[in-house]
Coordinates of C-alpha atoms in Angstrom, one line a residue:
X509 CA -4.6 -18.0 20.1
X510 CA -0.7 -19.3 19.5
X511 CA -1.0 -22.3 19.7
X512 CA -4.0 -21.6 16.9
X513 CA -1.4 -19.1 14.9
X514 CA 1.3 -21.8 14.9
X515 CA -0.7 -24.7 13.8
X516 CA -2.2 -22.6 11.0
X517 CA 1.2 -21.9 9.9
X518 CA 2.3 -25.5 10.2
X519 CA -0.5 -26.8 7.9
X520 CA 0.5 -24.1 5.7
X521 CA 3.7 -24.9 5.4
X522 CA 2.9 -28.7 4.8
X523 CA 0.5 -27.5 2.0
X524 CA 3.4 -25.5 0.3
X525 CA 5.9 -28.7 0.2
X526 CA 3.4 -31.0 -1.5
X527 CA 2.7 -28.5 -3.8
X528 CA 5.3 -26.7 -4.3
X529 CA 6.1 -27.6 -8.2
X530 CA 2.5 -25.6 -8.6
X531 CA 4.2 -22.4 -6.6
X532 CA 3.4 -18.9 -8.0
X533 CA 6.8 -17.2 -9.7
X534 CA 7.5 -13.8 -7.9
X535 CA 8.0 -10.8 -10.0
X536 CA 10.5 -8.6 -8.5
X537 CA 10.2 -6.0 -10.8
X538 CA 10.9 -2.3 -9.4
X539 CA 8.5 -1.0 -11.8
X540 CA 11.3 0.9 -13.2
X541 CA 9.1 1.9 -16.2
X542 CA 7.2 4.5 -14.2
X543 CA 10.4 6.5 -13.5
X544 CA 9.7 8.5 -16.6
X545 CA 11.4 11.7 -16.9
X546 CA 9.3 14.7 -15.6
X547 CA 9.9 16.6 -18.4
X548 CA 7.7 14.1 -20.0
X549 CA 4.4 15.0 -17.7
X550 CA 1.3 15.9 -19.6
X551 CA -0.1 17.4 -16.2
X552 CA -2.7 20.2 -17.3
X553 CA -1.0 21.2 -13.8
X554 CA 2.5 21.8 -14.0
X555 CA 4.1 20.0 -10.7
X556 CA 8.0 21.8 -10.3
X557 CA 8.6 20.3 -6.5
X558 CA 12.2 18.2 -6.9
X559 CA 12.3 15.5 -5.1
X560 CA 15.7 14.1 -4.7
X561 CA 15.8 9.8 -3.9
X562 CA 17.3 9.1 -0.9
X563 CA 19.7 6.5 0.1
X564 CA 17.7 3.4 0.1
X565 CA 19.7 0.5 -0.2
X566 CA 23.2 -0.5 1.6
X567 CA 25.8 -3.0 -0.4
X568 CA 27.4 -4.6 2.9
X569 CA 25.9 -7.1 5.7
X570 CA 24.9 -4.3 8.6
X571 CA 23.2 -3.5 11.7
X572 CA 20.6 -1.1 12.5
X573 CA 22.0 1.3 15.0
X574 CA 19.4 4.0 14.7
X575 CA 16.7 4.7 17.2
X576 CA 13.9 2.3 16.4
X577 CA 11.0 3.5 13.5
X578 CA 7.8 5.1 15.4
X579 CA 4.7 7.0 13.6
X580 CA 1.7 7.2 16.3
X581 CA -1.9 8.4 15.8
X582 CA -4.5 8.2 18.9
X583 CA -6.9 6.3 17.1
X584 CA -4.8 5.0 13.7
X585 CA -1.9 3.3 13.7
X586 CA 1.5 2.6 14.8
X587 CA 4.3 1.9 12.5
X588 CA 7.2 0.6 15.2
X589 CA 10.5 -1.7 13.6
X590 CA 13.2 -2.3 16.1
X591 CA 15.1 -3.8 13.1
X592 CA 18.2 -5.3 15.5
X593 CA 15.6 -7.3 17.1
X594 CA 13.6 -8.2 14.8
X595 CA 16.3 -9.6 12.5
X596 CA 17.5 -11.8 15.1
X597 CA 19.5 -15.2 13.9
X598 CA 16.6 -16.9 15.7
X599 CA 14.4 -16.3 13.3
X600 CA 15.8 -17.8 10.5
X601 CA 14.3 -20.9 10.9
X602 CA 10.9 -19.3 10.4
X603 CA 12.1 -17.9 6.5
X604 CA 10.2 -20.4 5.1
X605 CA 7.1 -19.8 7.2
X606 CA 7.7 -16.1 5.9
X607 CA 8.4 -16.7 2.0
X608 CA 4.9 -18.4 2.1
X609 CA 3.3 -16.1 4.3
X610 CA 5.3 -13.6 1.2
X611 CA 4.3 -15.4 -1.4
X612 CA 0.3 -15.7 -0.5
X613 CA 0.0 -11.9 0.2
X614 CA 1.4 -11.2 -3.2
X615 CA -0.9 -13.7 -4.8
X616 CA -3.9 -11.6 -3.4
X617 CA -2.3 -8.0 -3.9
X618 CA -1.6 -8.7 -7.7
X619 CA -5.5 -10.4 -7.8
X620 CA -7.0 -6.9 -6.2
X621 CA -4.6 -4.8 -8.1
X622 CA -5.1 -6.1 -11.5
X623 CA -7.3 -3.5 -12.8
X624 CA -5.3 -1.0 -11.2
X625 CA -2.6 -2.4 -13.1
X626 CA -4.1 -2.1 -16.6
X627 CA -5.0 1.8 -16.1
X628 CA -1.3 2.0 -15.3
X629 CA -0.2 0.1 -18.7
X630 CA -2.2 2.2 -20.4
X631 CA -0.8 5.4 -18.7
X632 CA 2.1 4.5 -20.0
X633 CA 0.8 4.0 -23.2
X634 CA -1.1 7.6 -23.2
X635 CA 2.7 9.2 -21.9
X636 CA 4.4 7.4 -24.8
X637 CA 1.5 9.2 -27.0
X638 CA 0.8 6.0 -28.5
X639 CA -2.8 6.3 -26.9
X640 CA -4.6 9.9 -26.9
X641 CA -5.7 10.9 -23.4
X642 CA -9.0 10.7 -21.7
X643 CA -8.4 13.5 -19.3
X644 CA -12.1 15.7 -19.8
X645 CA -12.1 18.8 -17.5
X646 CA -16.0 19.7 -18.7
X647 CA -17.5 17.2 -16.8
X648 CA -19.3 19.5 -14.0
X649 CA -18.4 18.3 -10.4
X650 CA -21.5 16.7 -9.1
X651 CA -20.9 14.4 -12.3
X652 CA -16.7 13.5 -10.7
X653 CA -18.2 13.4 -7.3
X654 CA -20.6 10.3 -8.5
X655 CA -17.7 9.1 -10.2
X656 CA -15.3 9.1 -6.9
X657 CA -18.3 7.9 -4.8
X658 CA -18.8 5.0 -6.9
X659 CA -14.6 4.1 -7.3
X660 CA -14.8 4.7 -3.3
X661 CA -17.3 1.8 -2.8
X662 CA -15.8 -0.6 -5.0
X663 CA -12.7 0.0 -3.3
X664 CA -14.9 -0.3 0.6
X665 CA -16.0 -3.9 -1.0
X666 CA -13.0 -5.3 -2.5
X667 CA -11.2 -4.4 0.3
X668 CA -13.2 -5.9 2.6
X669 CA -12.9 -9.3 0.3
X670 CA -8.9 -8.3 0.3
X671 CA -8.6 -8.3 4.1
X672 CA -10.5 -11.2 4.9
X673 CA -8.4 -13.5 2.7
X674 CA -4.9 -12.7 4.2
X675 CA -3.1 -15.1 5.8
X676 CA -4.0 -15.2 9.7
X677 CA -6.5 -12.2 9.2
X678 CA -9.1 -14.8 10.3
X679 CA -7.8 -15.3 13.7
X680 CA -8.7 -11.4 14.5
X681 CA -12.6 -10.8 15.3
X682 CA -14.8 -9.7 12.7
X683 CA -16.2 -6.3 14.3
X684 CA -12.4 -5.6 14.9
X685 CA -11.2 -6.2 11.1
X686 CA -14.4 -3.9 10.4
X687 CA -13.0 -1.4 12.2
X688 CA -9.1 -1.7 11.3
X689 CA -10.6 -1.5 7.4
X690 CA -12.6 1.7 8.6
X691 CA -9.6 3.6 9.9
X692 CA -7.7 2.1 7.2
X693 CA -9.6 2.5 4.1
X694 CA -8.1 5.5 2.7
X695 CA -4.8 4.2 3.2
X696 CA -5.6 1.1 1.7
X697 CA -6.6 2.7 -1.1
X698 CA -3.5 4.8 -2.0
X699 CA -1.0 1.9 -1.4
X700 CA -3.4 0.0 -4.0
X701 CA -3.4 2.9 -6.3
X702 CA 0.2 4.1 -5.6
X703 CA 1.5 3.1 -9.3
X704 CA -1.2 5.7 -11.1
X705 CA 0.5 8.6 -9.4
X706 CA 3.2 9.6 -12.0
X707 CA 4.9 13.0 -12.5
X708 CA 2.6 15.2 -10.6
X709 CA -0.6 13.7 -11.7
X710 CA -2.8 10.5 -11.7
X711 CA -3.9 8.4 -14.2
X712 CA -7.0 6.6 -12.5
X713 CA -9.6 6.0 -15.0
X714 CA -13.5 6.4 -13.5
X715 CA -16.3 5.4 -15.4
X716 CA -17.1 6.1 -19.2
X717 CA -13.1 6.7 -19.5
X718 CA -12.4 10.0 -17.7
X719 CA -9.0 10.3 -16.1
X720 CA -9.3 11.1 -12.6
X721 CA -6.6 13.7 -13.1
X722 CA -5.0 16.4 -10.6
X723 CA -7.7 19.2 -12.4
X724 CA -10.5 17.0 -11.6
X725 CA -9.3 16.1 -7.7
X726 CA -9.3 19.9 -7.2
X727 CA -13.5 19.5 -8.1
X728 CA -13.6 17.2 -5.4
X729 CA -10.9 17.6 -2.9
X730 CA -9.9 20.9 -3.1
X731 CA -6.5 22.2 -3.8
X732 CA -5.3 21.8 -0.4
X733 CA -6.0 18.0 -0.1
X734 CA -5.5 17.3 -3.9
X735 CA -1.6 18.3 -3.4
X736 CA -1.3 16.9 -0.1
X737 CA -2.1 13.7 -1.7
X738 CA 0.1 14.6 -5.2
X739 CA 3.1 15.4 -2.6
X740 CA 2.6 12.1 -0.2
X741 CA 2.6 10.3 -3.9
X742 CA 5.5 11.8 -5.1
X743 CA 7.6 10.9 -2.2
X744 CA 6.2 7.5 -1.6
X745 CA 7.5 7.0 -5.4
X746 CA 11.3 7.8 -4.6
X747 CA 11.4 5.1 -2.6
X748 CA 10.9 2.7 -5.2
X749 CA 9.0 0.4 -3.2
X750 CA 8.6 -3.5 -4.5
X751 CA 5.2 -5.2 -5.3
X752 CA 6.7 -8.0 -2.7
X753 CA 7.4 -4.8 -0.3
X754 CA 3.9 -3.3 -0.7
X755 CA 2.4 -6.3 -0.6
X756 CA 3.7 -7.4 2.9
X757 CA 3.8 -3.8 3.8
X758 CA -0.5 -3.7 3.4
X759 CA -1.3 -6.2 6.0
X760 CA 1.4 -5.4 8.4
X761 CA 0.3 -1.2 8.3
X762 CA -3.6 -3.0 8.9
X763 CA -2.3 -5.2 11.9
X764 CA -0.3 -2.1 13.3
X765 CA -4.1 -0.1 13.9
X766 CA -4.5 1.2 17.6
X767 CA -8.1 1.2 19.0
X768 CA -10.9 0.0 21.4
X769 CA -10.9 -3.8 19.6
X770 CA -12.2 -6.5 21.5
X771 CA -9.5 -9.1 21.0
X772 CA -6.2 -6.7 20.4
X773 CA -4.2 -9.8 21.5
X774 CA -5.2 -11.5 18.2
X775 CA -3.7 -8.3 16.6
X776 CA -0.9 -7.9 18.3
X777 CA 0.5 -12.1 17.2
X778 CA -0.6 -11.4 13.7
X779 CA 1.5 -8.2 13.4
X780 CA 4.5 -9.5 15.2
X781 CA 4.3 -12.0 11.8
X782 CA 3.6 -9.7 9.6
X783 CA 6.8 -7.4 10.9
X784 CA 9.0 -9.9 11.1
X785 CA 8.4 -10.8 7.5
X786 CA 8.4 -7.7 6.2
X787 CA 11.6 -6.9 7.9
X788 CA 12.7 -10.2 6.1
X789 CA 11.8 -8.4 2.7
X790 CA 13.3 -5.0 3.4
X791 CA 16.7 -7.3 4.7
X792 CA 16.4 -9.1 1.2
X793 CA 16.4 -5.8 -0.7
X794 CA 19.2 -4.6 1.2
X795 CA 17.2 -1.6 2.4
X796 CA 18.8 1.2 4.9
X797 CA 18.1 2.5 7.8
X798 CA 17.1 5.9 5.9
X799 CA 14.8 4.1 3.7
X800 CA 12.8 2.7 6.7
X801 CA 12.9 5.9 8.5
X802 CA 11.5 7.7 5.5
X803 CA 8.7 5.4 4.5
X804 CA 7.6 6.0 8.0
X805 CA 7.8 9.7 8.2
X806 CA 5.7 9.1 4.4
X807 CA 3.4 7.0 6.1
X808 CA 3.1 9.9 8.7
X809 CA 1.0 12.4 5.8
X810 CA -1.7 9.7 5.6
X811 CA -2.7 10.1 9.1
X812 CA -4.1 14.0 8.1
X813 CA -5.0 12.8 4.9
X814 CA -6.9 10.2 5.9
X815 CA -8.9 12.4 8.3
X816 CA -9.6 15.2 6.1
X817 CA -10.8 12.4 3.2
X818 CA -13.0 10.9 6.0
X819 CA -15.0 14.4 6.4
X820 CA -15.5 15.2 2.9
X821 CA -19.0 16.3 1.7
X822 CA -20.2 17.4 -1.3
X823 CA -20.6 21.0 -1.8
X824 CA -22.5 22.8 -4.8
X825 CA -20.1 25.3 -6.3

């Protein structure tokens, strides 16, 4: 299975030199434009919790001295970074392996994104009030539970195409990328949707143009769930995460799954790439220890989160 990992990574890199006047320009935009001021919001909801940004970035070459990054869940996944080694000088001979590996996985992020990306522009557009809203609180909640069942399966299938086109994600066994997807999905989901989250309220737009908005999660979720998701948002967004970061961060969190798998050896080389590049990204960026410590303990919520989506059911109310 190495040997099979390195020589896909070889042609890769082959590929990449002959072509590499046709390469994709990276967009390292912060996405700046969604730090709008909350005095701004429109929430129907009015969402007071401060959230103060934390330290993310450090000026000065630097070591990690901390005690290594760990979020565990029995049957989820582990987020582990022992930065000091993983940054070793050894490895720089494999940044080029990992700017392609990079570059690829933000290729497919910004393909599966894109209509996420449009319901953002135009939630800017609607907080600028140079669109009206299409928030509609009338609908009655069998009619917004069809609506989230019907977002939630094109999510399930796009996924699925997602997953099966990142790099390496061929070497791991089919029933075991089923399965990573499975415990995964609702995770998947967020990290795709993270940048319609904004102020204390979403901006995802179902069918016939009705904003999925905080009034209209409460119909579905509940209160409890529906700010337990608002709050893992809201802190998720103080840490001003790249596309370049999210992008790497997807496959690497998927890779990182614990569980009965038939081949987990085939998991376990394709995450050790997929952490190693990432912790290339974060190093680029400049990113502290604090940063990578809080974007685990964020990454923490979804484990509760995810369970309680999972055992949803609709209810006549």
């Amino acid at each position: 299975m190495v040997i099979f990992f390195l020589i896909f990574f070889s042609n890769l890199k082959k590929n990449f030199l002959a072509e590499n006047e046709l390469r994709m320009e990276i967009d390292t935009d912060k996405r700046t434009e969604s730090t709008i001021s909350s005095s701004g919001s429109i929430s129907p909801v009015p969402y007071t919790t401060e959230l103060v940004s934390i330290d993310k970035t450090i000026s000065e070459s630097f070591n990690f001295d901390q005690p290594q990054v760990k979020v565990v869940c029995s049957e989820g996944f582990s987020v582990s970074f022992d930065i000091n080694s993983t940054l070793e000088t050894y490895l720089q001979k494999d940044r080029l392996v990992f700017a392609i590996l990079r570059d690829r996985c933000y290729q497919l992020y910004v393909q599966y994104t894109i209509k996420y990306e449009k319901q953002y522009e135009r939630a800017l557009r609607v907080l600028r009030k140079l669109e009206a809203s299409l928030v509609n609180e009338n609908l009655p909640k069998a009619v917004i539970w069809e609506y989230f069942l019907k977002e939630t399966s094109y999510h399930t299938k796009t996924s699925l195409s997602y997953v099966k086109q990142l790099p390496a994600f061929e070497t791991i066994n089919s029933h075991d990328l089923i399965k990573i997807l499975d415990y995964n999905i609702f995770l998947l989901l967020g990290l795709r949707v993270h940048m319609l989250f904004i102020n204390g309220e979403q901006y995802m737009i179902h069918e016939n143009n009705v904003q999925f908005n905080r009034n209209n999660m409460y119909k579905c979720f509940g209160i409890d769930l529906t700010n337990r998701i608002m709050y893992y948002h809201a802190r998720l967004n103080t840490l001003n995460l790249s596309n370049l970061e999210i992008c790497l961060l997807i496959p690497y969190l998927l890779s990182s799954t614990k569980g009965d798998f038939i081949d987990p050896e085939a998991i376990r080389i394709v995450n050790e790439y997929y952490k190693h590049a990432l912790a290339q990204e974060f190093l680029t960026n400049k990113r502290s220890p604090t940063f990578i410590n809080q974007l685990a303990q964020y990454l923490s919520d979804t484990i509760e989160i995810t369970n309680k989506c999972k055992s949803l059911e609709y209810i006549d109310s």
